[in-house]
Tab-separated table of C-alpha atoms in Angstrom:
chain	number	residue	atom	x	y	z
A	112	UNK	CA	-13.197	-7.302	14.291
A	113	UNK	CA	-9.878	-5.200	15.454
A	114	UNK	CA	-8.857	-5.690	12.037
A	115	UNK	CA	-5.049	-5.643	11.462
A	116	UNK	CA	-3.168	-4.759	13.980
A	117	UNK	CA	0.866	-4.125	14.650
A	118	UNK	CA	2.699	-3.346	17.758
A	119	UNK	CA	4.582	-0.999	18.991
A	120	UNK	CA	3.747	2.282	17.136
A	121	UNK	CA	6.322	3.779	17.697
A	122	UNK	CA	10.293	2.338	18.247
A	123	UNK	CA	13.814	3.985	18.611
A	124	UNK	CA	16.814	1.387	18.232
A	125	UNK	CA	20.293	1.834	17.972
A	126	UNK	CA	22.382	0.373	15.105
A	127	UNK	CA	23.059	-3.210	15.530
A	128	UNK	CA	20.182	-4.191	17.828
A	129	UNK	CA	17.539	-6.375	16.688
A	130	UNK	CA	13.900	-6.572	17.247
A	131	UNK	CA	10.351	-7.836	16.013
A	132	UNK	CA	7.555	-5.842	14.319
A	133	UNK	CA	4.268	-7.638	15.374
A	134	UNK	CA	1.141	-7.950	12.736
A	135	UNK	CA	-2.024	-9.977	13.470
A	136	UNK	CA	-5.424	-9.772	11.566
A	137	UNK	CA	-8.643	-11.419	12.964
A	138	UNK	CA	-10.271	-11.805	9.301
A	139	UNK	CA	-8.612	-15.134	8.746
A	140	UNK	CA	-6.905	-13.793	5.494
A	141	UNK	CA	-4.167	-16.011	3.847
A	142	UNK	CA	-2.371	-13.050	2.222
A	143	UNK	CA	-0.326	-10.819	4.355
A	144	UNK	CA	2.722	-8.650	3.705
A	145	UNK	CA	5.261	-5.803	5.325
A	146	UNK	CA	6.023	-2.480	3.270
A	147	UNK	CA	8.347	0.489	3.931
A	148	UNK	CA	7.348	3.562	3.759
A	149	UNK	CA	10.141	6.460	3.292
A	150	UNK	CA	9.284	10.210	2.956
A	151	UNK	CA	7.912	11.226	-0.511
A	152	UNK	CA	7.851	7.688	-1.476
A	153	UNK	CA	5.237	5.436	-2.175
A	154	UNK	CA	5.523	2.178	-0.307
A	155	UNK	CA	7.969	-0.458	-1.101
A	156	UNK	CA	7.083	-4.126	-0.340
A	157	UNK	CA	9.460	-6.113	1.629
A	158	UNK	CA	8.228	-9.546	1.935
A	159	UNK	CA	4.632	-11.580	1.674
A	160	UNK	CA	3.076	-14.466	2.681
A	161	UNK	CA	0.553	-16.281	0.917
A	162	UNK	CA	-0.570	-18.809	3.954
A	163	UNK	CA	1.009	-20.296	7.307
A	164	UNK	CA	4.421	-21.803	5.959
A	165	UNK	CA	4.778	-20.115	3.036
A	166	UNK	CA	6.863	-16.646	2.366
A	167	UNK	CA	8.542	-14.827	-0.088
A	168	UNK	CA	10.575	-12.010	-0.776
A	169	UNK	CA	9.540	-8.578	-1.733
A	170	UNK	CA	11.211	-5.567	-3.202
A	171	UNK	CA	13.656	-4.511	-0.560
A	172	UNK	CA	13.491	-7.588	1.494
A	173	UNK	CA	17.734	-7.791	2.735
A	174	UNK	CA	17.838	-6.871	6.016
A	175	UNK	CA	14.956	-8.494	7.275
A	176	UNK	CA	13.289	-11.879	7.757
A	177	UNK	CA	10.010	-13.211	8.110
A	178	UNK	CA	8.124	-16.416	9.071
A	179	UNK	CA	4.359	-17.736	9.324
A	180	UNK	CA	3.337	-20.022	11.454
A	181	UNK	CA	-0.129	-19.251	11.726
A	182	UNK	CA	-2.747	-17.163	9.287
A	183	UNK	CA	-3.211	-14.441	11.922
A	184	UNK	CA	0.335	-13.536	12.823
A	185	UNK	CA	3.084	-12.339	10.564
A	186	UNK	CA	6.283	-10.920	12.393
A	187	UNK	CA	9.143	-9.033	10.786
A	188	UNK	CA	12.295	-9.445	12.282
A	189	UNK	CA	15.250	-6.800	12.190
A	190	UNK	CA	18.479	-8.856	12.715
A	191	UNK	CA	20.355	-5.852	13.025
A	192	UNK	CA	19.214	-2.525	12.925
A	193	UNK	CA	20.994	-0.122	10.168
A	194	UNK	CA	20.348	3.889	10.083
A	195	UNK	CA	18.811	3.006	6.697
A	196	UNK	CA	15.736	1.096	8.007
A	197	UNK	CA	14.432	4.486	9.806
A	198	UNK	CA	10.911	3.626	8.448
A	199	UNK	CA	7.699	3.697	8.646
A	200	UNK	CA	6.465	0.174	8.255
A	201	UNK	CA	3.009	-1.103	7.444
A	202	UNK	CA	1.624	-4.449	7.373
A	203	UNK	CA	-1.165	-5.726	5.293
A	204	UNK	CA	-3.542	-8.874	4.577
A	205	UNK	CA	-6.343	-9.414	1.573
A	206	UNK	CA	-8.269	-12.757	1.630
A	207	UNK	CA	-6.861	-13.919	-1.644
A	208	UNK	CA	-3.965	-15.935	-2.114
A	209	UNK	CA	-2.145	-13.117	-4.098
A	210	UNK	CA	-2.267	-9.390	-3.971
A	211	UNK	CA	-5.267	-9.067	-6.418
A	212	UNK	CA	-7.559	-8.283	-4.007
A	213	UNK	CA	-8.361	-5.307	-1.348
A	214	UNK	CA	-5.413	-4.640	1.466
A	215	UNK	CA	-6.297	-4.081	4.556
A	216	UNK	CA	-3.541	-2.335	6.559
A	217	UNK	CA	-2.701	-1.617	10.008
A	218	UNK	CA	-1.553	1.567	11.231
A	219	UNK	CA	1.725	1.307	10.868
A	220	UNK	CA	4.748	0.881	13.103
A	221	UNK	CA	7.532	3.823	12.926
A	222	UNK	CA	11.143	3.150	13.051
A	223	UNK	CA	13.888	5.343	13.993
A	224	UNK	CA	17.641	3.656	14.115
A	225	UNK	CA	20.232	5.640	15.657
B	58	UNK	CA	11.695	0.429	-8.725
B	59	UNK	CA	8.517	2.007	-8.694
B	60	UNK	CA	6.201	0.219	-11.197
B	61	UNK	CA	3.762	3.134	-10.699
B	62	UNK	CA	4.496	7.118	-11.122
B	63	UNK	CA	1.732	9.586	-10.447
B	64	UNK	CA	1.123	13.364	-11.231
B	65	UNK	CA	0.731	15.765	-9.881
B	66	UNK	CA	3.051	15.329	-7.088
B	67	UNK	CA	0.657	17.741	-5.133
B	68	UNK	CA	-2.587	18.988	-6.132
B	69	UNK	CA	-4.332	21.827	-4.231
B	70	UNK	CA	-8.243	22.739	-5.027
B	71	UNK	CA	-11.093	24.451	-3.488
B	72	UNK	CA	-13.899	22.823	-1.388
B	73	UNK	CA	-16.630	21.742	-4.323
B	74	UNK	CA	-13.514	21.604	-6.821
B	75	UNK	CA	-13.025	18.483	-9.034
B	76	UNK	CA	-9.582	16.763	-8.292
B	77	UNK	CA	-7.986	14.093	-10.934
B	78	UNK	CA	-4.510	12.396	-9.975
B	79	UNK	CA	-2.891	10.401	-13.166
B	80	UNK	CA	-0.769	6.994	-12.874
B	81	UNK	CA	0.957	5.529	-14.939
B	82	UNK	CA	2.846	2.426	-15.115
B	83	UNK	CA	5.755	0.247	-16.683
B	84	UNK	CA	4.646	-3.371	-17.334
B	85	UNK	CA	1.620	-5.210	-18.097
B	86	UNK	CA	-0.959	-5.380	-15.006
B	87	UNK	CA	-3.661	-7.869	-13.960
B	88	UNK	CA	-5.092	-5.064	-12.232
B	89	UNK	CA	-4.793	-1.352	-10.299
B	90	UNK	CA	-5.879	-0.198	-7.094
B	91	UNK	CA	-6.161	3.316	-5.829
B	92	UNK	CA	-5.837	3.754	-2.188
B	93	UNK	CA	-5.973	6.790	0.037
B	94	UNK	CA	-3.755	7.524	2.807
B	95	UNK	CA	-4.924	10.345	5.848
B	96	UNK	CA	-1.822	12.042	7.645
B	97	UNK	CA	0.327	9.452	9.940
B	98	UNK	CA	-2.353	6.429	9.510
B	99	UNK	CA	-2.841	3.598	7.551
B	100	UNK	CA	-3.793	3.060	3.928
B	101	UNK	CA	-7.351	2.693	3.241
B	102	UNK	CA	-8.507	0.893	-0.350
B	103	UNK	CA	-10.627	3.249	-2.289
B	104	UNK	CA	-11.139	1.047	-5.545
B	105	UNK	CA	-9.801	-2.112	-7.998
B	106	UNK	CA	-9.797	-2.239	-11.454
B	107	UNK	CA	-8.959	-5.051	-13.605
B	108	UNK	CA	-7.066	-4.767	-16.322
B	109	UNK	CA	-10.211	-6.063	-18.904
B	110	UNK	CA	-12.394	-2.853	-17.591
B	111	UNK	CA	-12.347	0.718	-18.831
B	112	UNK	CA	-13.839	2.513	-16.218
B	113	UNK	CA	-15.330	2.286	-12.482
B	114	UNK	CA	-17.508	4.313	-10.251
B	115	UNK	CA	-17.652	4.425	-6.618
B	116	UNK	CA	-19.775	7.403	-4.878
B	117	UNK	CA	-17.754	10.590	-5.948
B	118	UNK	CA	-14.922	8.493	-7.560
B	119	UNK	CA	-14.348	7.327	-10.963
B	120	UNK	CA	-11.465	5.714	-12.432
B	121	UNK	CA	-10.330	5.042	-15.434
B	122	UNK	CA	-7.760	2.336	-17.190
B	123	UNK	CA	-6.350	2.712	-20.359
B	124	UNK	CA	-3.830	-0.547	-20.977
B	125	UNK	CA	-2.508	0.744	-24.608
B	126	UNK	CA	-0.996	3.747	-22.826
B	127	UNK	CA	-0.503	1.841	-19.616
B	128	UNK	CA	-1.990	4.926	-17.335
B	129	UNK	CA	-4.788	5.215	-14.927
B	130	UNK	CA	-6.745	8.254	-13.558
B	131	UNK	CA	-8.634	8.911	-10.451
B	132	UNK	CA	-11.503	11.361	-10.301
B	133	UNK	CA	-12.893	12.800	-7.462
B	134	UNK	CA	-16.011	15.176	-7.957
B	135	UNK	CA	-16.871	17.852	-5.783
B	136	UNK	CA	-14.183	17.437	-3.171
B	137	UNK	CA	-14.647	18.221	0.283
B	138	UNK	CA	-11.976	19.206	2.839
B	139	UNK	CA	-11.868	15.648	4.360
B	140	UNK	CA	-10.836	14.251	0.943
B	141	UNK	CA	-7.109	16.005	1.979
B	142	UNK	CA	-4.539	13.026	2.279
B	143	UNK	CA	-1.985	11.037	-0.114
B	144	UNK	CA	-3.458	8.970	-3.169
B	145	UNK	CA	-1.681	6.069	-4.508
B	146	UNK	CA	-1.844	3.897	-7.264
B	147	UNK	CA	-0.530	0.097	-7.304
B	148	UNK	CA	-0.925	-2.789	-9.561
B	149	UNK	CA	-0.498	-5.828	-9.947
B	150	UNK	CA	1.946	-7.402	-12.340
B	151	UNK	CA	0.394	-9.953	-14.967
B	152	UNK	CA	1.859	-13.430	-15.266
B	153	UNK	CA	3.167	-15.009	-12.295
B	154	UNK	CA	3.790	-11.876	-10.309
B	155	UNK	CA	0.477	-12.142	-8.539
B	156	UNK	CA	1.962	-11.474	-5.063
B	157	UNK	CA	3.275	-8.276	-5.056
B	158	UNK	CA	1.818	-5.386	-5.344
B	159	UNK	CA	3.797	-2.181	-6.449
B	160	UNK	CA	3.130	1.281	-5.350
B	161	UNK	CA	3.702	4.798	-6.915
B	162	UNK	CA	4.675	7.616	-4.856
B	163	UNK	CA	1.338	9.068	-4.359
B	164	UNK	CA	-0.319	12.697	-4.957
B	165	UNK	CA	-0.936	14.712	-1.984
B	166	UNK	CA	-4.345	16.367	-2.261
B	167	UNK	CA	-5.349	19.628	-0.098
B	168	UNK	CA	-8.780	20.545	-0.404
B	169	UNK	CA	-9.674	24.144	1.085
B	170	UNK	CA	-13.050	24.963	2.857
C-alpha cells in the first residue's frame, strides 16, 4: 500500500492564481481531510469528508473548496491564491466515518504565494 | 482556536532521559490522540485514548487522561535521540463534533546522544 499520498511537494504561486492540491489513499478509508500547517502552530483543519459526496467545512475552510467523488481522491482547490495561504498543507484519511480513529497522513504539500 | 495547548513549548533531555509533554484542553472530548511529527514529514499517530480510560501504554509511551481537569500527558521513558521531533495532542469534541479533530501547537523534543 503507498498509503496517502499528495502531489506536488512543493508549489510557488503568485497571488490570484488558482490551483489543486491532490490527495489519494489506497486503504479504502471513508474519512479524509486537509489541514494547514503554519510555523509554531499546530495544525488547523480546513475541510473533511466523511465518504464520496459528502463534505464539510473545517476550521479555516474560506478560501478553499473541496469535493469527493470517489473514496480514494480528495482534492483541495485554491480559487485564488492569497499571501496568507503560504502553507504547509497535509492531507489525512482514518477508516471511520468521523475523526475518532487513527490519521494517516501524507507528506505534505508546501505552499508559497507570492 | 486551538482546542488543545501543550507545555513545554520545547523540551530538551539527554539520551536515556525521561521526557513528559502536558495538554490540555477546552471542551469536553470523546477522545485524544498524541501524534509525533519528524522534521519536514508527515504526522505519524503514536496513541488514542478515549475519554472513559485513565491511562495507556504503548512500548516506551504512556499516557494519561484526566477529564475533571481536562489535561493529558505523554510519557516517554528512556528517550533515545531518534525520539527528536514535534508532539501533538488533538481530540475529539464530544457530541456531534465527531469530524474534526483539533490540534495543539505541539512540543518540540531534542534528545542528545
Amino acid at each position: 500500500n503507498a498509503g496517502v499520498t499528495q502531489t506536488p511537494k512543493f508549489q510557488v504561486l503568485k497571488t490570484g492564481q488558482s490551483m489543486t492540491l491532490q490527495c489519494a489513499q489506497d486503504m479504502n478509508h471513508e474519512y479524509m481531510s486537509w489541514y494547514r500547517q503554519d510555523p509554531g502552530m499546530g495544525l488547523r483543519l480546513i475541510h473533511y469528508s466523511v465518504g464520496a459526496g459528502i463534505t464539510d467545512q473545517g476550521e479555516v475552510p474560506n478560501g478553499y473548496n473541496v469535493s469527493r467523488s470517489t473514496t480514494e481522491d480528495f482534492p483541495l482547490r485554491l480559487l485564488s491564491a492569497a499571501p496568507s495561504q503560504t502553507s504547509v498543507y497535509f492531507c489525512a484519511s482514518s477508516w471511520g466515518l468521523e475523526a475518532s480513529y487513527e490519521q494517516y497522513f501524507g507528506p505534505g504539500t508546501r505552499l508559497t504565494v507570492t | 482556536s486551538q482546542q488543545g495547548e501543550e507545555d513545554p513549548q520545547a523540551l530538551s533531555i539527554q539520551e536515556g532521559e525521561n521526557a513528559t509533554m502536558n495538554c490540555s484542553y477546552k471542551t469536553s472530548i470523546n477522545n485524544l490522540q498524541w501524534y509525533r511529527q519528524n522534521s519536514g514529514r508527515g504526522l505519524v499517530h503514536l496513541i488514542l485514548i478515549r475519554s472513559n480510560e485513565r491511562e495507556k501504554h504503548s512500548g516506551r509511551l504512556r499516557v494519561t487522561l484526566d477529564t475533571s481537569k481536562k489535561s493529558s500527558s505523554l510519557l516517554i521513558t528512556a528517550s533515545r535521540a531518534a525520539d527528536t521531533a514535534s508532539y501533538f495532542c488533538a481530540t475529539v469534541a464530544g457530541g456531534t463534533s465527531y469530524g474534526k479533530l483539533t490540534f495543539g501547537q505541539g512540543t518540540i523534543l531534542t534528545v542528545h546522544p
